[in-house]
Coordinates of C-alpha atoms in Angstrom, one line a residue:
X1 CA 40.1 -26.4 19.1
X2 CA 42.0 -28.1 16.3
X3 CA 44.4 -26.1 14.5
X4 CA 44.1 -24.8 10.6
X5 CA 47.2 -27.1 9.3
X6 CA 45.0 -29.9 10.7
X7 CA 41.3 -29.0 9.8
X8 CA 39.9 -31.6 8.0
X9 CA 38.0 -28.8 5.3
X10 CA 41.0 -28.2 3.5
X11 CA 41.4 -24.3 2.2
X12 CA 43.1 -23.1 -0.6
X13 CA 42.5 -18.9 -0.2
X14 CA 45.4 -17.5 -0.2
X15 CA 47.5 -19.7 -2.5
X16 CA 49.4 -18.0 -5.2
X17 CA 47.8 -19.2 -8.5
X18 CA 50.7 -18.5 -10.4
X19 CA 53.0 -20.7 -8.0
X20 CA 50.5 -23.1 -7.6
X21 CA 51.2 -24.0 -11.4
X22 CA 54.3 -24.5 -12.7
X23 CA 53.5 -25.6 -15.7
X24 CA 52.5 -22.2 -16.7
X25 CA 55.7 -20.7 -15.8
X26 CA 57.7 -23.8 -18.0
X27 CA 55.4 -22.7 -20.9
X28 CA 56.2 -19.3 -21.0
X29 CA 59.4 -20.2 -21.9
X30 CA 57.9 -21.5 -25.0
X31 CA 55.9 -18.6 -25.9
X32 CA 57.6 -15.6 -24.9
X33 CA 60.6 -14.1 -26.0
X34 CA 63.2 -14.3 -23.3
X35 CA 63.9 -11.0 -22.5
X36 CA 59.8 -10.3 -22.2
X37 CA 59.7 -13.7 -20.3
X38 CA 62.3 -12.4 -17.2
X39 CA 60.4 -9.2 -17.1
X40 CA 57.2 -10.5 -16.1
X41 CA 58.2 -12.8 -14.0
X42 CA 58.0 -10.7 -10.9
X43 CA 54.1 -9.7 -12.2
X44 CA 53.5 -12.8 -12.9
X45 CA 54.2 -14.0 -9.3
X46 CA 52.1 -10.7 -8.1
X47 CA 49.1 -10.7 -9.5
X48 CA 49.3 -14.8 -8.4
X49 CA 49.3 -13.9 -5.2
X50 CA 46.7 -11.3 -5.4
X51 CA 44.9 -13.5 -7.5
X52 CA 44.8 -16.3 -4.7
X53 CA 44.0 -13.7 -2.0
X54 CA 42.6 -10.5 -2.1
X55 CA 41.3 -10.1 -5.7
X56 CA 39.3 -13.9 -5.1
X57 CA 37.6 -12.0 -1.8
X58 CA 36.9 -9.1 -3.9
X59 CA 35.8 -11.1 -6.9
X60 CA 33.4 -12.8 -4.3
X61 CA 32.2 -9.4 -2.6
X62 CA 31.0 -8.7 -6.3
X63 CA 29.3 -11.7 -6.9
X64 CA 27.1 -11.2 -3.5
X65 CA 26.9 -7.7 -4.8
X66 CA 25.5 -7.3 -8.5
X67 CA 25.5 -3.6 -9.7
X68 CA 22.2 -1.9 -9.6
X69 CA 20.4 1.1 -12.2
X70 CA 19.1 4.0 -11.2
X71 CA 17.2 5.9 -13.9
X72 CA 16.0 9.4 -12.7
X73 CA 18.0 11.8 -10.1
X74 CA 15.9 13.1 -6.9
X75 CA 14.7 16.0 -9.1
X76 CA 13.2 13.5 -11.8
X77 CA 15.8 13.7 -14.6
X78 CA 16.1 11.5 -16.7
X79 CA 19.9 10.4 -15.5
X80 CA 20.6 6.5 -16.0
X81 CA 23.1 5.7 -14.3
X82 CA 24.7 2.3 -13.3
X83 CA 26.2 2.0 -9.4
X84 CA 29.2 -0.6 -9.1
X85 CA 29.8 -2.5 -5.9
X86 CA 33.4 -1.1 -4.1
X87 CA 34.9 -4.3 -4.4
X88 CA 34.2 -3.9 -8.2
X89 CA 35.5 -0.8 -8.9
X90 CA 38.7 -2.0 -7.2
X91 CA 39.2 -4.9 -9.3
X92 CA 38.5 -2.7 -12.2
X93 CA 41.4 -0.3 -10.8
X94 CA 44.1 -3.7 -10.7
X95 CA 42.9 -4.8 -14.1
X96 CA 42.5 -1.4 -15.9
X97 CA 45.1 0.8 -14.3
X98 CA 47.5 -1.8 -12.3
X99 CA 48.2 -4.2 -14.9
X100 CA 47.0 -1.9 -18.3
X101 CA 45.6 -5.7 -19.1
X102 CA 43.3 -3.6 -22.2
X103 CA 46.5 -1.4 -23.1
X104 CA 49.2 -3.8 -23.5
X105 CA 48.5 -4.9 -26.7
X106 CA 48.0 -1.4 -27.9
X107 CA 50.9 0.1 -26.7
X108 CA 54.7 0.6 -24.9
X109 CA 55.0 1.4 -21.5
X110 CA 52.4 -0.9 -19.9
X111 CA 54.3 -2.7 -17.1
X112 CA 57.9 -0.5 -17.5
X113 CA 58.0 -2.6 -20.7
X114 CA 59.2 -0.3 -23.7
X115 CA 56.9 -1.8 -26.6
X116 CA 53.2 -3.6 -27.1
X117 CA 53.5 -6.7 -25.6
X118 CA 52.5 -9.9 -27.8
X119 CA 49.3 -11.8 -27.8
X120 CA 50.7 -14.4 -25.4
X121 CA 52.1 -11.8 -22.8
X122 CA 48.4 -10.7 -22.2
X123 CA 46.5 -13.7 -21.8
X124 CA 49.3 -15.1 -19.6
X125 CA 48.8 -12.2 -17.3
X126 CA 44.6 -12.2 -17.9
X127 CA 44.9 -16.3 -17.4
X128 CA 45.9 -15.9 -13.8
X129 CA 43.0 -12.7 -13.2
X130 CA 40.3 -14.6 -14.4
X131 CA 41.2 -17.0 -11.9
X132 CA 39.8 -14.8 -9.3
X133 CA 37.2 -12.9 -11.4
X134 CA 35.2 -13.6 -15.0
X135 CA 32.8 -10.8 -15.0
X136 CA 35.2 -8.0 -15.5
X137 CA 37.5 -10.0 -18.2
X138 CA 34.2 -9.3 -20.5
X139 CA 34.6 -5.4 -20.1
X140 CA 38.6 -5.6 -20.6
X141 CA 38.1 -8.1 -23.4
X142 CA 35.6 -5.5 -25.1
X143 CA 38.1 -2.0 -24.5
X144 CA 40.8 -4.5 -26.1
X145 CA 38.6 -5.7 -29.3
X146 CA 37.2 -2.5 -29.9
X147 CA 40.6 -0.8 -29.7
X148 CA 41.9 -3.1 -32.1
X149 CA 38.9 -2.7 -34.3
X150 CA 38.9 0.9 -34.2
X151 CA 42.6 1.1 -35.2
X152 CA 42.1 -1.9 -38.1
X153 CA 38.5 0.3 -39.4
X154 CA 38.2 3.3 -38.1
X155 CA 39.1 6.7 -39.6
X156 CA 41.7 8.9 -38.4
X157 CA 40.2 11.1 -36.9
X158 CA 38.2 9.0 -34.7
X159 CA 41.3 7.2 -33.8
X160 CA 43.0 10.0 -32.9
X161 CA 39.7 11.2 -30.8
X162 CA 39.5 8.1 -28.7
X163 CA 42.7 6.0 -28.7
X164 CA 45.0 7.4 -25.7
X165 CA 41.3 7.3 -23.1
X166 CA 41.2 3.6 -24.5
X167 CA 44.4 2.6 -23.8
X168 CA 45.2 5.2 -20.5
X169 CA 45.5 3.8 -17.4
X170 CA 44.7 6.5 -15.0
X171 CA 41.6 5.3 -14.1
X172 CA 39.8 8.5 -13.8
X173 CA 40.3 9.0 -17.3
X174 CA 40.2 5.7 -19.1
X175 CA 37.5 4.9 -21.3
X176 CA 35.7 1.2 -21.2
X177 CA 34.6 -0.3 -23.9
X178 CA 31.4 -2.8 -25.3
X179 CA 29.8 -4.0 -28.6
X180 CA 25.9 -3.9 -28.8
X181 CA 25.3 -6.1 -31.4
X182 CA 22.3 -8.6 -30.3
X183 CA 19.2 -7.5 -31.2
X184 CA 16.0 -9.6 -29.9
X185 CA 14.8 -10.9 -33.4
X186 CA 18.1 -11.5 -34.4
X187 CA 20.6 -12.8 -31.9
X188 CA 23.5 -14.9 -33.6
X189 CA 21.2 -14.2 -37.2
X190 CA 23.4 -11.1 -37.9
X191 CA 21.5 -10.1 -40.9
X192 CA 18.2 -9.9 -39.2
X193 CA 19.7 -6.7 -37.5
X194 CA 16.7 -3.9 -37.9
X195 CA 18.6 -0.9 -35.5
X196 CA 18.8 2.2 -38.0
X197 CA 21.0 4.5 -39.0
X198 CA 20.1 7.5 -40.7
X199 CA 22.4 9.9 -42.3
X200 CA 23.2 13.1 -40.4
X201 CA 26.0 15.1 -41.4
X202 CA 29.4 13.5 -41.3
X203 CA 27.4 11.3 -38.4
X204 CA 24.4 8.9 -38.2
X205 CA 21.9 8.4 -35.5
X206 CA 20.6 5.6 -34.6
X207 CA 17.1 4.7 -33.7
X208 CA 16.0 1.0 -31.9
X209 CA 16.5 -1.4 -29.3
X210 CA 19.6 -3.8 -28.4
X211 CA 18.6 -6.6 -26.0
X212 CA 21.9 -7.7 -24.6
X213 CA 24.5 -5.2 -24.1
X214 CA 27.4 -6.0 -21.1
X215 CA 29.2 -3.2 -19.7
X216 CA 26.1 -0.5 -20.8
X217 CA 27.4 2.4 -19.2
X218 CA 30.9 1.6 -20.9
X219 CA 32.4 4.9 -22.6
X220 CA 32.4 3.8 -26.2
X221 CA 30.5 0.6 -28.2
X222 CA 30.6 -0.5 -31.2
X223 CA 27.0 -1.2 -32.8
X224 CA 25.6 -3.0 -35.6
X225 CA 22.9 -1.1 -37.8
X226 CA 21.1 -1.1 -41.0
X227 CA 21.6 2.1 -43.0
X228 CA 18.2 4.1 -43.6
X229 CA 17.9 2.3 -47.7
X230 CA 20.3 -0.3 -47.5
X231 CA 19.1 -3.8 -48.9
X232 CA 18.1 -6.5 -46.6
X233 CA 21.0 -8.9 -45.2
X234 CA 24.6 -9.0 -44.6
X235 CA 24.9 -6.8 -47.0
X236 CA 23.0 -4.2 -45.5
X237 CA 24.7 -4.3 -42.2
X238 CA 27.3 -0.9 -40.9
X239 CA 29.0 -0.9 -38.0
X240 CA 29.4 2.2 -36.1
X241 CA 31.4 4.1 -32.9
X242 CA 28.9 5.1 -30.6
X243 CA 30.3 7.3 -27.5
X244 CA 28.3 7.6 -24.3
X245 CA 29.3 11.2 -23.9
X246 CA 29.3 13.4 -26.7
X247 CA 32.1 15.4 -28.4
X248 CA 30.7 18.8 -27.0
X249 CA 30.3 17.0 -23.5
X250 CA 27.0 16.2 -23.2
X251 CA 25.1 12.6 -22.8
X252 CA 24.3 10.6 -26.1
X253 CA 20.8 10.0 -26.7
X254 CA 20.1 6.3 -25.8
X255 CA 19.0 4.8 -22.8
X256 CA 19.6 2.2 -20.4
X257 CA 16.2 0.4 -20.3
X258 CA 17.0 -2.3 -17.4
X259 CA 19.8 -4.5 -16.3
X260 CA 20.0 -8.2 -16.5
X261 CA 19.5 -10.7 -14.1
X262 CA 22.3 -13.2 -15.2
X263 CA 23.1 -17.0 -13.6
X264 CA 26.6 -15.7 -13.7
X265 CA 28.6 -12.7 -14.3
X266 CA 26.6 -11.0 -11.5
X267 CA 29.8 -8.3 -10.5
X268 CA 29.4 -6.9 -14.2
X269 CA 26.5 -5.4 -15.3
X270 CA 24.4 -6.2 -18.8
X271 CA 21.6 -4.4 -20.1
X272 CA 19.3 -3.3 -22.4
X273 CA 19.8 -0.4 -24.5
X274 CA 17.0 2.0 -26.1
X275 CA 18.5 4.1 -29.1
X276 CA 16.7 7.5 -29.7
X277 CA 18.6 9.4 -32.2
X278 CA 21.9 8.4 -30.6
X279 CA 25.0 10.0 -32.7
X280 CA 27.2 7.3 -34.2
X281 CA 30.4 7.4 -36.2
X282 CA 30.5 4.8 -39.3
X283 CA 33.5 2.9 -38.5
X284 CA 35.3 1.1 -42.0
X285 CA 32.8 0.8 -45.2
X286 CA 29.1 1.2 -45.4
X287 CA 27.7 -2.1 -45.8
X288 CA 30.5 -4.7 -44.7
X289 CA 29.6 -4.1 -41.1
X290 CA 29.4 -7.4 -40.1
X291 CA 32.8 -8.4 -41.8
X292 CA 34.4 -5.6 -39.8
X293 CA 33.0 -6.3 -36.6
X294 CA 34.4 -9.9 -37.5
X295 CA 37.2 -9.0 -36.5
X296 CA 36.6 -7.6 -32.8
X297 CA 34.2 -10.4 -32.6
X298 CA 36.9 -13.6 -33.1
X299 CA 39.2 -11.5 -30.7
X300 CA 36.4 -11.6 -28.3
X301 CA 36.1 -15.2 -28.8
X302 CA 39.7 -16.0 -28.1
X303 CA 39.4 -13.9 -24.8
X304 CA 36.6 -16.4 -24.5
X305 CA 38.7 -19.6 -24.3
X306 CA 41.2 -18.0 -22.3
X307 CA 38.6 -17.4 -19.8
X308 CA 37.1 -20.9 -19.6
X309 CA 40.8 -22.3 -19.5
X310 CA 41.5 -19.9 -16.5
X311 CA 37.9 -21.1 -14.9
X312 CA 39.4 -24.7 -15.6
X313 CA 42.6 -24.1 -14.1
X314 CA 41.4 -22.4 -11.1
X315 CA 38.8 -25.2 -10.3
X316 CA 41.8 -28.0 -11.1
X317 CA 44.2 -25.9 -8.4
X318 CA 41.1 -26.2 -6.1
X319 CA 40.4 -29.8 -6.9
X320 CA 44.4 -30.7 -6.5
X321 CA 44.2 -29.3 -3.0
X322 CA 41.6 -30.8 -1.6
X323 CA 42.6 -34.5 -3.1
X324 CA 46.3 -33.7 -1.3
X325 CA 44.9 -32.8 2.1
X326 CA 41.2 -34.4 2.5
X327 CA 41.2 -37.9 4.1
X328 CA 39.1 -39.6 4.1
X329 CA 38.5 -43.8 5.1
X330 CA 42.4 -43.6 6.8
X331 CA 43.7 -42.1 3.2
X332 CA 43.9 -39.0 1.2
X333 CA 41.8 -38.8 -1.8
X334 CA 44.6 -38.3 -3.6
X335 CA 45.8 -41.9 -2.9
X336 CA 42.6 -43.2 -4.3
X337 CA 42.2 -44.7 -7.5
X338 CA 39.0 -43.4 -8.7
X339 CA 39.7 -40.0 -7.3
X340 CA 42.6 -40.1 -9.4
X341 CA 41.0 -41.2 -12.5
X342 CA 38.6 -38.1 -11.6
X343 CA 41.1 -35.7 -10.9
X344 CA 42.7 -36.8 -14.6
X345 CA 39.6 -36.1 -16.8
X346 CA 39.7 -32.3 -14.9
X347 CA 43.5 -32.0 -15.4
X348 CA 43.6 -33.3 -19.2
X349 CA 41.0 -30.5 -20.5
X350 CA 42.4 -27.8 -18.7
X351 CA 46.3 -28.4 -20.0
X352 CA 44.6 -28.6 -23.6
X353 CA 42.3 -25.5 -23.5
X354 CA 46.0 -23.4 -22.2
X355 CA 47.6 -24.7 -25.4
X356 CA 45.0 -24.1 -27.5
X357 CA 45.2 -20.6 -26.3
X358 CA 48.7 -20.1 -26.7
X359 CA 48.7 -21.4 -29.7
X360 CA 46.1 -19.1 -30.9
X361 CA 48.2 -16.2 -29.7
X362 CA 51.0 -17.2 -31.3
X363 CA 49.2 -17.7 -34.4
X364 CA 47.7 -14.2 -33.7
X365 CA 51.1 -12.5 -33.6
X366 CA 52.1 -14.3 -37.0
X367 CA 49.4 -12.6 -38.7
X368 CA 49.2 -9.2 -37.3
X369 CA 52.9 -9.9 -38.4
X370 CA 51.6 -10.3 -41.8
X371 CA 53.0 -13.9 -42.3
X372 CA 51.5 -15.9 -45.0
X373 CA 49.0 -18.5 -44.3
X374 CA 48.9 -17.0 -41.0
X375 CA 45.4 -15.0 -40.9
X376 CA 44.0 -19.0 -42.0
X377 CA 45.2 -20.2 -39.4
X378 CA 43.6 -17.7 -36.7
X379 CA 40.2 -18.2 -38.7
X380 CA 40.0 -22.0 -37.4
X381 CA 42.0 -22.3 -34.3
X382 CA 39.8 -19.3 -32.7
X383 CA 36.2 -21.0 -33.1
X384 CA 38.0 -24.3 -31.8
X385 CA 39.4 -22.9 -29.2
X386 CA 35.7 -20.7 -28.4
X387 CA 34.1 -24.2 -28.6
X388 CA 35.5 -26.7 -27.7
X389 CA 37.6 -25.4 -24.7
X390 CA 34.1 -23.6 -23.0
X391 CA 32.0 -26.2 -23.4
X392 CA 34.7 -28.7 -21.4
X393 CA 34.7 -25.7 -18.7
X394 CA 31.4 -26.5 -17.6
X395 CA 32.0 -30.1 -16.8
X396 CA 35.6 -29.6 -15.4
X397 CA 34.1 -26.8 -12.8
X398 CA 31.1 -29.3 -11.9
X399 CA 33.8 -32.4 -11.8
X400 CA 35.7 -30.1 -9.1
X401 CA 32.9 -28.6 -7.5
X402 CA 32.5 -32.5 -6.4
X403 CA 35.7 -33.1 -5.2
X404 CA 35.1 -30.4 -2.3
X405 CA 32.0 -32.3 -2.2
X406 CA 29.1 -30.7 0.1
X407 CA 31.1 -27.5 0.7
X408 CA 31.7 -27.0 -3.1
X409 CA 27.8 -27.0 -3.4
X410 CA 28.2 -23.8 -0.8
X411 CA 28.3 -20.2 -2.2
X412 CA 31.3 -19.0 0.6
X413 CA 33.7 -21.0 -1.6
X414 CA 34.5 -20.9 -4.8
X415 CA 33.4 -23.7 -6.6
X416 CA 29.7 -22.2 -7.6
X417 CA 31.1 -19.2 -8.7
X418 CA 33.1 -21.2 -11.1
X419 CA 30.7 -23.5 -12.5
X420 CA 28.2 -20.6 -12.6
X421 CA 30.2 -18.6 -14.8
X422 CA 31.5 -21.5 -16.8
X423 CA 28.1 -21.4 -18.4
X424 CA 28.5 -18.5 -20.1
X425 CA 31.6 -19.1 -22.8
X426 CA 29.2 -22.1 -24.6
X427 CA 26.5 -18.9 -25.4
X428 CA 28.2 -15.3 -25.6
X429 CA 30.0 -14.0 -28.8
X430 CA 28.5 -17.2 -30.6
X431 CA 26.4 -20.3 -29.6
X432 CA 28.1 -23.6 -29.8
X433 CA 26.1 -24.3 -33.1
X434 CA 27.2 -20.7 -34.5
X435 CA 30.9 -21.4 -33.7
X436 CA 30.9 -24.6 -35.1
X437 CA 29.6 -23.8 -37.8
X438 CA 32.1 -21.1 -38.0
X439 CA 34.9 -24.0 -37.6
X440 CA 33.3 -25.2 -41.1
X441 CA 32.9 -21.8 -42.8
X442 CA 36.5 -21.0 -42.1
X443 CA 37.2 -24.5 -43.9
X444 CA 35.1 -23.4 -46.8
X445 CA 36.1 -20.0 -47.0
X446 CA 39.9 -18.7 -45.8
X447 CA 41.7 -22.5 -46.6
X448 CA 42.1 -23.0 -43.3
X449 CA 42.6 -26.5 -43.1
X450 CA 45.6 -26.7 -45.4
X451 CA 46.9 -24.1 -43.0
X452 CA 46.0 -25.8 -40.3
X453 CA 47.7 -29.2 -41.5
X454 CA 51.1 -27.2 -42.3
X455 CA 50.8 -25.9 -38.8
X456 CA 50.6 -29.7 -37.4
X457 CA 52.7 -30.9 -39.6
X458 CA 55.5 -28.6 -38.6
X459 CA 55.0 -29.4 -35.0
X460 CA 55.0 -33.0 -35.0
X461 CA 58.4 -32.6 -36.8
X462 CA 59.9 -31.0 -34.0
X463 CA 58.0 -33.5 -31.3
X464 CA 60.6 -36.2 -32.0
X465 CA 58.0 -39.2 -32.2
X466 CA 58.6 -42.6 -32.1
X467 CA 57.5 -43.1 -35.6
X468 CA 54.6 -46.0 -34.2
X469 CA 53.8 -42.6 -31.8
X470 CA 54.3 -40.6 -34.9
X471 CA 51.9 -42.8 -37.1
X472 CA 49.1 -42.1 -34.3
X473 CA 49.2 -38.7 -34.7
X474 CA 49.3 -38.4 -38.3
X475 CA 46.2 -40.8 -38.9
X476 CA 44.1 -39.3 -36.1
X477 CA 45.0 -35.9 -38.0
X478 CA 44.0 -37.1 -41.4
X479 CA 41.1 -38.6 -40.1
X480 CA 39.7 -34.8 -38.2
X481 CA 40.6 -33.4 -41.3
X482 CA 38.7 -35.9 -44.2
X483 CA 36.0 -35.0 -41.4
X484 CA 36.0 -31.7 -41.4
X485 CA 36.6 -31.2 -45.4
X486 CA 33.3 -33.3 -46.0
X487 CA 31.0 -31.4 -44.2
X488 CA 32.6 -27.8 -45.8
X489 CA 32.1 -29.5 -49.1
X490 CA 28.8 -30.8 -48.1
X491 CA 27.9 -26.9 -48.1
X492 CA 24.8 -27.5 -45.9
X493 CA 23.5 -30.9 -46.2
X494 CA 25.9 -32.6 -43.7
X495 CA 25.6 -29.1 -41.2
X496 CA 24.6 -31.7 -38.3
X497 CA 28.2 -33.3 -38.1
X498 CA 29.7 -29.7 -37.8
X499 CA 29.8 -30.0 -33.6
X500 CA 31.6 -33.7 -34.2
X501 CA 34.4 -32.0 -36.5
X502 CA 35.1 -29.3 -34.6
X503 CA 35.9 -31.5 -31.8
X504 CA 37.7 -34.0 -33.5
X505 CA 40.2 -31.1 -34.5
X506 CA 40.5 -29.1 -31.4
X507 CA 41.6 -32.8 -30.0
X508 CA 43.9 -33.5 -32.7
X509 CA 45.4 -30.1 -32.4
X510 CA 45.3 -29.3 -28.2
X511 CA 47.3 -33.1 -28.4
X512 CA 49.6 -32.4 -31.4
X513 CA 50.6 -28.5 -29.5
X514 CA 51.2 -30.6 -26.1
X515 CA 53.8 -33.5 -28.2
X516 CA 55.6 -30.3 -29.3
X517 CA 55.7 -28.6 -25.9
X518 CA 56.4 -31.6 -24.1
X519 CA 59.8 -32.3 -26.6
X520 CA 60.8 -28.9 -26.9
X521 CA 60.2 -28.6 -22.6
X522 CA 61.7 -32.6 -21.7
X523 CA 58.6 -33.6 -20.0
X524 CA 58.0 -36.8 -20.5
X525 CA 54.4 -36.3 -18.6
X526 CA 53.2 -34.2 -20.8
X527 CA 54.0 -36.3 -23.9
X528 CA 52.2 -38.8 -21.9
X529 CA 48.9 -36.3 -21.4
X530 CA 49.1 -35.6 -25.1
X531 CA 48.9 -38.9 -25.9
X532 CA 45.9 -39.7 -23.5
X533 CA 44.2 -36.6 -25.5
X534 CA 44.3 -38.8 -28.3
X535 CA 43.4 -42.3 -26.4
X536 CA 40.7 -40.7 -24.5
X537 CA 39.5 -38.0 -27.3
X538 CA 40.0 -38.8 -30.6
X539 CA 40.3 -42.8 -31.3
X540 CA 37.6 -45.7 -30.9
X541 CA 37.8 -47.1 -27.3
X542 CA 36.1 -50.1 -26.3
X543 CA 33.7 -49.0 -23.5
X544 CA 34.3 -52.4 -21.9
X545 CA 38.0 -52.2 -21.9
X546 CA 39.2 -50.8 -18.0
X547 CA 42.0 -49.0 -17.8
X548 CA 43.5 -48.8 -14.2
X549 CA 45.5 -45.4 -13.0
X550 CA 49.0 -45.3 -14.4
X551 CA 51.8 -45.6 -12.0
X552 CA 53.1 -42.5 -13.6
X553 CA 50.0 -40.2 -12.8
X554 CA 50.6 -39.7 -8.9
X555 CA 53.7 -37.9 -9.8
X556 CA 52.0 -35.5 -12.0
X557 CA 48.7 -35.2 -9.8
X558 CA 51.3 -34.7 -6.6
X559 CA 55.0 -33.8 -8.2
X560 CA 57.8 -33.3 -5.8
X561 CA 58.5 -29.9 -4.6
X562 CA 59.2 -27.4 -7.8
X563 CA 59.4 -29.7 -10.8
X564 CA 55.9 -29.1 -11.8
X565 CA 54.6 -32.4 -12.5
X566 CA 58.0 -32.8 -15.5
X567 CA 59.9 -36.4 -15.1
X568 CA 63.7 -37.0 -16.2
X569 CA 62.5 -39.3 -18.0
X570 CA 62.8 -38.6 -22.4
X571 CA 59.8 -37.5 -23.7
X572 CA 60.5 -39.2 -27.2
X573 CA 60.3 -42.4 -25.0
X574 CA 56.6 -42.5 -24.4
X575 CA 54.6 -44.6 -26.0
X576 CA 51.2 -44.9 -24.8
X577 CA 49.6 -46.7 -28.1

């Protein structure tokens, strides 16, 4: 019998996903206050161990046993009930109750910290959790985002009635959130919303169908509907809070018609909802539902980008483990030049997405604190990460599956689940086309480009780049901004270039952020990655020019114990241009 240590098929099950990714801990030194960073370290270590072990096992089980829907009781009563596998319920307990991932931004006391935590803390923990389980992160995000929107726009009576349950860590009493927005005839075109809202005293009655509703049995949902008599178009759409159970304890008047049979996120229920006079309460100002829902959608889009970053990191960790421990033709895979090139193509977008996640989270913190210009920055960073990171995740998870080879195509391994789940990001909360156009909308309506330029200039000023390297960064930024400005000025005439403009802005922004991180951390390899982003994703290339794997690449792909891939070479001495 072959011993486990010498087995030809490497298996990373049981790896602490936080310890396997020392760059994450290093980056948190930049994005979290020092006292909170120290406080979270044992929690990150614990979650990393769970994500690489027990949570990964539970996620695999839940993926193979999706939820089911019963429409009636055995006596014929019309009682819709979603039955979740115990593995999924255990995942819910860990996420909502043990770690309080949906509550930590809204109140103190979560994980023993006395105040609400900044977005970067929440996303760092969720980034680890999603590496084990993707589907549940949708209800987590919607609960967090619904709470944020309710607190921002809801009447005080509504906030008082529901806030405590939304932010509870008691599993038996907490309330999960959802967002019922999509209709068959509307899709991303919110102006075509047809669900009707009829006034009924201090509340409204909702009538109509919602076509794609994730977490459909959530205790509370935000719903877009058109108040009876309201004008056509966006100005007639309002936002409502829909409880599953009415204040008197009775069931609300809506039905779950069926559950969706989905490509990915199989562990989490998505369904179709029929509203049959369901009682709901107006949130915010009538006729401004889209603007108010946009706050929830933008928060969900950032969460979508975080999930894509987490999926890529898990895929990258798996690929690196295989490459370091698998031997073929008498050599380790990681020592082979073509494999080194493939691993670099996996690693680069993974690091881009993580830096964009932290940059956007920090901008959100500044915006919530009322800092001038921060909201405009959030408005463009959010669709940027949603657009590009979600698309990159599809390719990265596929390339990582290929590193494992035939085993990577087998459902016993994590690779198929990562690949299936990765395809969701480019669809939910706006398809790639819709989100790319939102980047242009932010440039046109929110003065986001000047805010982005000011932010990038500030990062570059602290990055200590050599004059020639700074010139390349400045030139790439200028060309990306000019392209986005041209598309925004054209007001639809150049929408065909929206995706190109969004990609250019994403690559320039992520490269700049990574250069700033490298300078702050004293990490020459991160500076090399930052410059490679520009060279490979933003600058002109000769397709006939073959670049050999750089000599420092193996140091990055297989770092010495404890150094996380950092090198003592001064970052400012790195010049790839």
